Short mmCIF file of C-alpha atoms and ligand atoms in Angstrom, two decimals:
data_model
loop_
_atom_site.label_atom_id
_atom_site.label_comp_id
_atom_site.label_asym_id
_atom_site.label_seq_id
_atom_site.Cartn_x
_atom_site.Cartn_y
_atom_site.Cartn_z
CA UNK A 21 -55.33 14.93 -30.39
CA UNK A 22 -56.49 17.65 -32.57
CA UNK A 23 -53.55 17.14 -35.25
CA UNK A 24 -53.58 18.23 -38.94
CA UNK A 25 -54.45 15.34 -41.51
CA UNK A 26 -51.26 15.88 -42.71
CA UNK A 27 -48.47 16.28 -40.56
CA UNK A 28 -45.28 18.39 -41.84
CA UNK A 29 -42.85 15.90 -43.24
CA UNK A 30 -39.25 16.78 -44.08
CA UNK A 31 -37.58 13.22 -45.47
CA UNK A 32 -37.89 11.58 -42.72
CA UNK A 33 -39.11 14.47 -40.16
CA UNK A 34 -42.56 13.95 -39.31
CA UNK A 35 -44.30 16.53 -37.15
CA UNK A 36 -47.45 17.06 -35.37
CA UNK A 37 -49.36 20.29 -36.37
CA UNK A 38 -51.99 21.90 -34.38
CA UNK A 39 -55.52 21.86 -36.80
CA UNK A 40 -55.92 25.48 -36.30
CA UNK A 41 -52.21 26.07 -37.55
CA UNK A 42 -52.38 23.81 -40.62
CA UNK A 43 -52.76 27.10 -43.30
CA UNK A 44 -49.31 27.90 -42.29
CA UNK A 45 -47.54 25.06 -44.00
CA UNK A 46 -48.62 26.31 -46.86
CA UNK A 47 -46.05 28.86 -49.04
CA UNK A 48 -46.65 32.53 -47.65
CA UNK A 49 -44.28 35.53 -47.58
CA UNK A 50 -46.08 36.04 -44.45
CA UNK A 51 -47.31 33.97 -41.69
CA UNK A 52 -48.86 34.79 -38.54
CA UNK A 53 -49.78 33.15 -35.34
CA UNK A 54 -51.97 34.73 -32.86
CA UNK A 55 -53.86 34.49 -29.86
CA UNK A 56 -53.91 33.68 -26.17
CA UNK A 57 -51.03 32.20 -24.04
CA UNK A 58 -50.16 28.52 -24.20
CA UNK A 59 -51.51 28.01 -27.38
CA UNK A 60 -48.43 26.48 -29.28
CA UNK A 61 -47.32 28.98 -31.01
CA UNK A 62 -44.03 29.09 -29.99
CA UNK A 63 -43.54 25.33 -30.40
CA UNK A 64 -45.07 25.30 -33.91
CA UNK A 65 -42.43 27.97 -35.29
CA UNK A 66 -39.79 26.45 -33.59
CA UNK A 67 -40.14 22.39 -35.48
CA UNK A 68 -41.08 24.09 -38.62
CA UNK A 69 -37.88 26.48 -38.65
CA UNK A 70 -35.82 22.96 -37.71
CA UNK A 71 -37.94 21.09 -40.22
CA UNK A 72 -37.08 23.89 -43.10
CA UNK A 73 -33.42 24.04 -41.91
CA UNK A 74 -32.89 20.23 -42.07
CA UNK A 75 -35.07 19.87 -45.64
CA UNK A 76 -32.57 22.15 -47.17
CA UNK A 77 -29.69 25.42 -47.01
CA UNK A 78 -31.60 27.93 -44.57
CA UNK A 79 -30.71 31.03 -43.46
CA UNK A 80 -32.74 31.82 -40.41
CA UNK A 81 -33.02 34.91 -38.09
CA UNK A 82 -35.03 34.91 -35.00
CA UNK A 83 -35.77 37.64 -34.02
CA UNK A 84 -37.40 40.16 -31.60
CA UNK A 85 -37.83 43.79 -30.73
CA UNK A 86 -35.41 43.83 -27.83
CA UNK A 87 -32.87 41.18 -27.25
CA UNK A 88 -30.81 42.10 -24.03
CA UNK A 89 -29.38 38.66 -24.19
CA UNK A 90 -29.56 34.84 -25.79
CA UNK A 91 -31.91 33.68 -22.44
CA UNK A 92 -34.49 35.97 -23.91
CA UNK A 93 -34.04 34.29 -27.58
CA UNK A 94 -35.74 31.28 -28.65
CA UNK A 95 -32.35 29.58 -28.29
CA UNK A 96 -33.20 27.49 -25.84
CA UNK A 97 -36.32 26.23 -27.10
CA UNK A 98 -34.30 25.19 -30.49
CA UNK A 99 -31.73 23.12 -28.67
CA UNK A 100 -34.65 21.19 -26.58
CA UNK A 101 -36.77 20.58 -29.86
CA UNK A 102 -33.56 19.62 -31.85
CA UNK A 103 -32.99 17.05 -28.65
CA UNK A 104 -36.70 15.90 -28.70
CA UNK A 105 -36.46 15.35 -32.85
CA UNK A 106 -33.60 13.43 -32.70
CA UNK A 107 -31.41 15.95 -34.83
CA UNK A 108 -28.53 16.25 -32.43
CA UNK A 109 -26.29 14.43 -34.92
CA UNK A 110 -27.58 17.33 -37.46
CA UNK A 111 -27.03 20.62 -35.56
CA UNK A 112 -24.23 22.33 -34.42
CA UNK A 113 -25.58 24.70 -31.28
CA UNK A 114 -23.19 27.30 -31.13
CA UNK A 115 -22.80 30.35 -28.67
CA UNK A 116 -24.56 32.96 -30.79
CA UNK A 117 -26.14 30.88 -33.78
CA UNK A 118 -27.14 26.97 -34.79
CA UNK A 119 -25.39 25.34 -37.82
CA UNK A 120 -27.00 22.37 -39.83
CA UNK A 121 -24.84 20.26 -41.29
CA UNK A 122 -25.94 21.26 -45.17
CA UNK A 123 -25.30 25.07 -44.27
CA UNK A 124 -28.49 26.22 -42.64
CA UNK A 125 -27.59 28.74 -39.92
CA UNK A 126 -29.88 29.91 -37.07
CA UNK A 127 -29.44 33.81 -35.52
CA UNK A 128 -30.55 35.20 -32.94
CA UNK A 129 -31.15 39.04 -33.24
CA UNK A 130 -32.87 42.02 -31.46
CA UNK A 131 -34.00 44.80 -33.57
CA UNK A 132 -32.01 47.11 -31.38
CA UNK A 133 -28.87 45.92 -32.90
CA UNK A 134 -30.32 47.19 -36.32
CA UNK A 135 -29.89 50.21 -38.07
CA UNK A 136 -30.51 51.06 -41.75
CA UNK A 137 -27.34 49.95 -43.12
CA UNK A 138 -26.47 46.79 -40.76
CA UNK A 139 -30.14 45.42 -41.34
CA UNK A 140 -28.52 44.81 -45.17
CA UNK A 141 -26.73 41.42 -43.44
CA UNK A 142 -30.26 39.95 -43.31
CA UNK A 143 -30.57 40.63 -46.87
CA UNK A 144 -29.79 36.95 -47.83
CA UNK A 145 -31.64 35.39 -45.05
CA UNK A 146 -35.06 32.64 -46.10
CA UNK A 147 -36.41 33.15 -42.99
CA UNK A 148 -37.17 35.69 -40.27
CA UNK A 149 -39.04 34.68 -37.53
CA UNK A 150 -40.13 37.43 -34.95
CA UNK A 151 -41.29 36.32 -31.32
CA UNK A 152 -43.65 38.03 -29.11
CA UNK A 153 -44.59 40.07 -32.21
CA UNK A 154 -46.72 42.29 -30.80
CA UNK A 155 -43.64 44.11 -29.24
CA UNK A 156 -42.63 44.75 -33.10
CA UNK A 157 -42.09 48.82 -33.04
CA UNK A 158 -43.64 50.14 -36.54
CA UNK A 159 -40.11 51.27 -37.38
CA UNK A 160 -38.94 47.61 -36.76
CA UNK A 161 -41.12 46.10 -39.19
CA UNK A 162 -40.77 49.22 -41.93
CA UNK A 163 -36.76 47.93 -41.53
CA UNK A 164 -37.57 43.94 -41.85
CA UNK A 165 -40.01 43.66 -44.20
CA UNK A 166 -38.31 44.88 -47.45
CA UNK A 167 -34.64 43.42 -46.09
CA UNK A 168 -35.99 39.83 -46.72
CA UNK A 169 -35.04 39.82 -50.26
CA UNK A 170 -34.05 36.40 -51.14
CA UNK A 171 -36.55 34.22 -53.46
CA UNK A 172 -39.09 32.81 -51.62
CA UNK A 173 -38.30 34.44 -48.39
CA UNK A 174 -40.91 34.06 -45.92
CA UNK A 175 -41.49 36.39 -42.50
CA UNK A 176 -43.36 34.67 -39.85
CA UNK A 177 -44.72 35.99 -36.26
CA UNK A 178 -46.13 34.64 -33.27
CA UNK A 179 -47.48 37.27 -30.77
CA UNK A 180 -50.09 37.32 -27.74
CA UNK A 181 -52.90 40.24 -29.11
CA UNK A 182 -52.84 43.73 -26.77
CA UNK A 183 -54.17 46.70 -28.86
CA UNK A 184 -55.23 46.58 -32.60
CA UNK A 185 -52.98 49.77 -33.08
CA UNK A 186 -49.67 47.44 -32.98
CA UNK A 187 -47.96 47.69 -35.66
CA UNK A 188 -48.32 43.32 -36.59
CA UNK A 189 -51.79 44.13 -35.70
CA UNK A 190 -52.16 46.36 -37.89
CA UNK A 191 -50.25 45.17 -40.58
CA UNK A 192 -52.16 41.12 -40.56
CA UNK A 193 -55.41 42.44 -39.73
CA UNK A 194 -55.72 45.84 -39.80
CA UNK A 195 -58.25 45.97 -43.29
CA UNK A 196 -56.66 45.97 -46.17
CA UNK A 197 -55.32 41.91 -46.77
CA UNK A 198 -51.90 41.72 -47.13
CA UNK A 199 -50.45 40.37 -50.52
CA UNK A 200 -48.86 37.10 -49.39
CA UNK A 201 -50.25 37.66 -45.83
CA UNK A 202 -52.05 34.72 -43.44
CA UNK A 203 -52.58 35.05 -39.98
CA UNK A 204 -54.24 32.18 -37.96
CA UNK A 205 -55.22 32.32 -34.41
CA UNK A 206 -55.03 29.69 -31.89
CA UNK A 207 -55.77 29.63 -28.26
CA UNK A 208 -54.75 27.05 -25.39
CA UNK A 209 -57.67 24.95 -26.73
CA UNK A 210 -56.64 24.24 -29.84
CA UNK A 211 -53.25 23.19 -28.35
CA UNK A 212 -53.40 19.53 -28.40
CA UNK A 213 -50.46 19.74 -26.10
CA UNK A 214 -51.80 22.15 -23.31
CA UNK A 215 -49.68 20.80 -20.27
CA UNK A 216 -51.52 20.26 -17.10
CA UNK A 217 -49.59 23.11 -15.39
CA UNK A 218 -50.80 25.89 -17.92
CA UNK A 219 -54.15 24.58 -17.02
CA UNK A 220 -54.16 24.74 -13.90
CA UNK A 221 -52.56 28.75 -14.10
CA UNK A 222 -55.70 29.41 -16.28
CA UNK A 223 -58.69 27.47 -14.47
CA UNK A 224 -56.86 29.27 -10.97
CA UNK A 225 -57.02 32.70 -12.83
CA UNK A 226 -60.04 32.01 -14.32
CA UNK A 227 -61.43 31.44 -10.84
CA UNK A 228 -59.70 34.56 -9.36
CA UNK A 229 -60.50 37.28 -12.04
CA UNK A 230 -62.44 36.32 -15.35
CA UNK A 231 -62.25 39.87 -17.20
CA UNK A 232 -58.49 39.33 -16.97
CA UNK A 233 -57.93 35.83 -17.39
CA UNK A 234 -59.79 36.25 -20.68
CA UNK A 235 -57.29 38.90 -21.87
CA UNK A 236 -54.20 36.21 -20.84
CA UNK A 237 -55.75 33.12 -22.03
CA UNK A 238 -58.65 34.25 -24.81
CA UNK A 239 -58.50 35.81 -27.61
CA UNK A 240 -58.36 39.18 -25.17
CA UNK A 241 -57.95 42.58 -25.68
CA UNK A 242 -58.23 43.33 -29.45
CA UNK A 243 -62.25 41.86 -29.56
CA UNK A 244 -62.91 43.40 -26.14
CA UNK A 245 -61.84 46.92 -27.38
CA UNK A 246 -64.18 46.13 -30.72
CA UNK A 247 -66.54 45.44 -28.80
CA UNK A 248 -66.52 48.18 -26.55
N1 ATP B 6 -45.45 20.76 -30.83
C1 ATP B 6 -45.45 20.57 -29.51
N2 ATP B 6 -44.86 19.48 -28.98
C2 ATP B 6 -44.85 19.29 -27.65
N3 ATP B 6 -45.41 20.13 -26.76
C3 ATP B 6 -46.00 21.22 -27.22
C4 ATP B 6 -46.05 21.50 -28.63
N4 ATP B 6 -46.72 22.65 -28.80
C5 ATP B 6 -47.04 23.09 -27.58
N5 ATP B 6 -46.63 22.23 -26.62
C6 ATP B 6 -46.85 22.38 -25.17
O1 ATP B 6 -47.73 23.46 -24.96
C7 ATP B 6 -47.09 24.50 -24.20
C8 ATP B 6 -47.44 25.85 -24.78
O2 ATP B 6 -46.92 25.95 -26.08
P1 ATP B 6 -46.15 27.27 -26.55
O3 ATP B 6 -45.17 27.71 -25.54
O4 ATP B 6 -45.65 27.01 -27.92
O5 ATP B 6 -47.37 28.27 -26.58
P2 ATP B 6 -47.40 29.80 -27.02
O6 ATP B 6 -48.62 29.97 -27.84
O7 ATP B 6 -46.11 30.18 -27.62
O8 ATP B 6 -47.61 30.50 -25.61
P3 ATP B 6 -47.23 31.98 -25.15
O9 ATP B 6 -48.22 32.88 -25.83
O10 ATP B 6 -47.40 31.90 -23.68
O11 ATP B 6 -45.82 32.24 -25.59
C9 ATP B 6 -45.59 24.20 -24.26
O12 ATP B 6 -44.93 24.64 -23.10
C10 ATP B 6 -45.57 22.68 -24.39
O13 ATP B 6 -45.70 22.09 -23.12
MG1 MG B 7 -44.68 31.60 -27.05
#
């Protein structure tokens, strides 16, 4: 398996990390993860928000540009992973949020539900993590990025690349380097967990159409439109 040397450890948490995702244990007011589907991004935020929420007091948000309802949260995948780390006896899975045991709390947000004033109850929040990032509106992440106040605070994202003119495109990797900024990209092959199911969707797609199995899978649209 194509593990970090050093897997994330949290007392007596120990996690696997994907090679290609290793920079983003380090400290960073921003992290990114990028790239194709299937590549573990998803799965990478999720243990290292539990891992961070066990370790110590967390406030968490997850959170995304539209959130109609919890089945389009990350809820879900927090409750399996906390099953699958053995931290049942830890966290409290609420309706709305998840409570640890030493006060971390989990939310679960859509950027709908904020305006300029209500976005102030995030103010004391550690962590904001925003899924399928590159859905972020420019607004959105004008409102976010200055709301995560507390010391240390850290705002990560995990998106699948369309055009360079998103806004979390253009704010990771649009030229100038962002002060505290790190953005890492990962495909399915640097997932040492690729299930035999997602492999099979992109060998069949693959097959069918390459130009747009490329754009699912690879590192798609944002070097296709430099290049072209
Ligand atoms: N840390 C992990 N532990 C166990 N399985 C994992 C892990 N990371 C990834 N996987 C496996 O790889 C699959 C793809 O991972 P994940 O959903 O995190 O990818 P993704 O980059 O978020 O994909 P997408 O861009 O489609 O949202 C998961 O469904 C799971 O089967
Ligand atoms: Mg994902």
């Amino acid at each position: 398996m194509d593990l970090a040397p050093s897997a994330c450890k949290s007392k007596t948490l120990s996690i696997g990390v994907p090679r290609r995702l290793a920079p983003l244990l380090e400290r960073h007011r921003y992290k990114g993860a990028y790239g194709g589907r299937g590549g573990g991004k998803s799965h990478f935020f999720a243990e290292m928000l539990l891992a961070r929420c066990y370790g110590g007091p967390t406030r968490a948000a997850c959170i995304r540009e539209v959130q109609n309802n919890l089945k389009e949260s990350v809820r879900q995948l927090l409750v399996d992973k906390i099953q699958r780390m053995g931290l049942g006896w830890f966290f409290d899975v609420l309706g709305t949020e998840i409570r640890g045991r030493n006060g971390s709390i989990i939310i679960f947000k859509g950027m709908q539900s904020y305006n300029a004033e209500n976005i102030k109850s995030l103010e004391g929040f550690d962590i904001a993590w925003v899924e399928e990032a590159q859905t972020l509106s420019a607004h959105s992440l004008k409102l976010l990025r200055p709301t995560l106040r507390a010391e240390g605070s850290e705002l990560w994202f995990s998106w699948n690349p369309r055009h360079d003119t998103d806004a979390v495109d253009r704010f990771f990797r649009g030229g100038r380097q962002v002060t505290g900024g790190i953005a890492v990209e990962i495909n399915w092959d640097g997932n040492p967990w690729f299930p035999d199911v997602l492999r099979q969707e992109k060998d069949d797609d693959y097959a069918s159409d390459p130009e747009t199995a490329e754009h699912v899978w690879g590192t798609n649209a944002i070097k296709a439109q430099k290049n072209g």
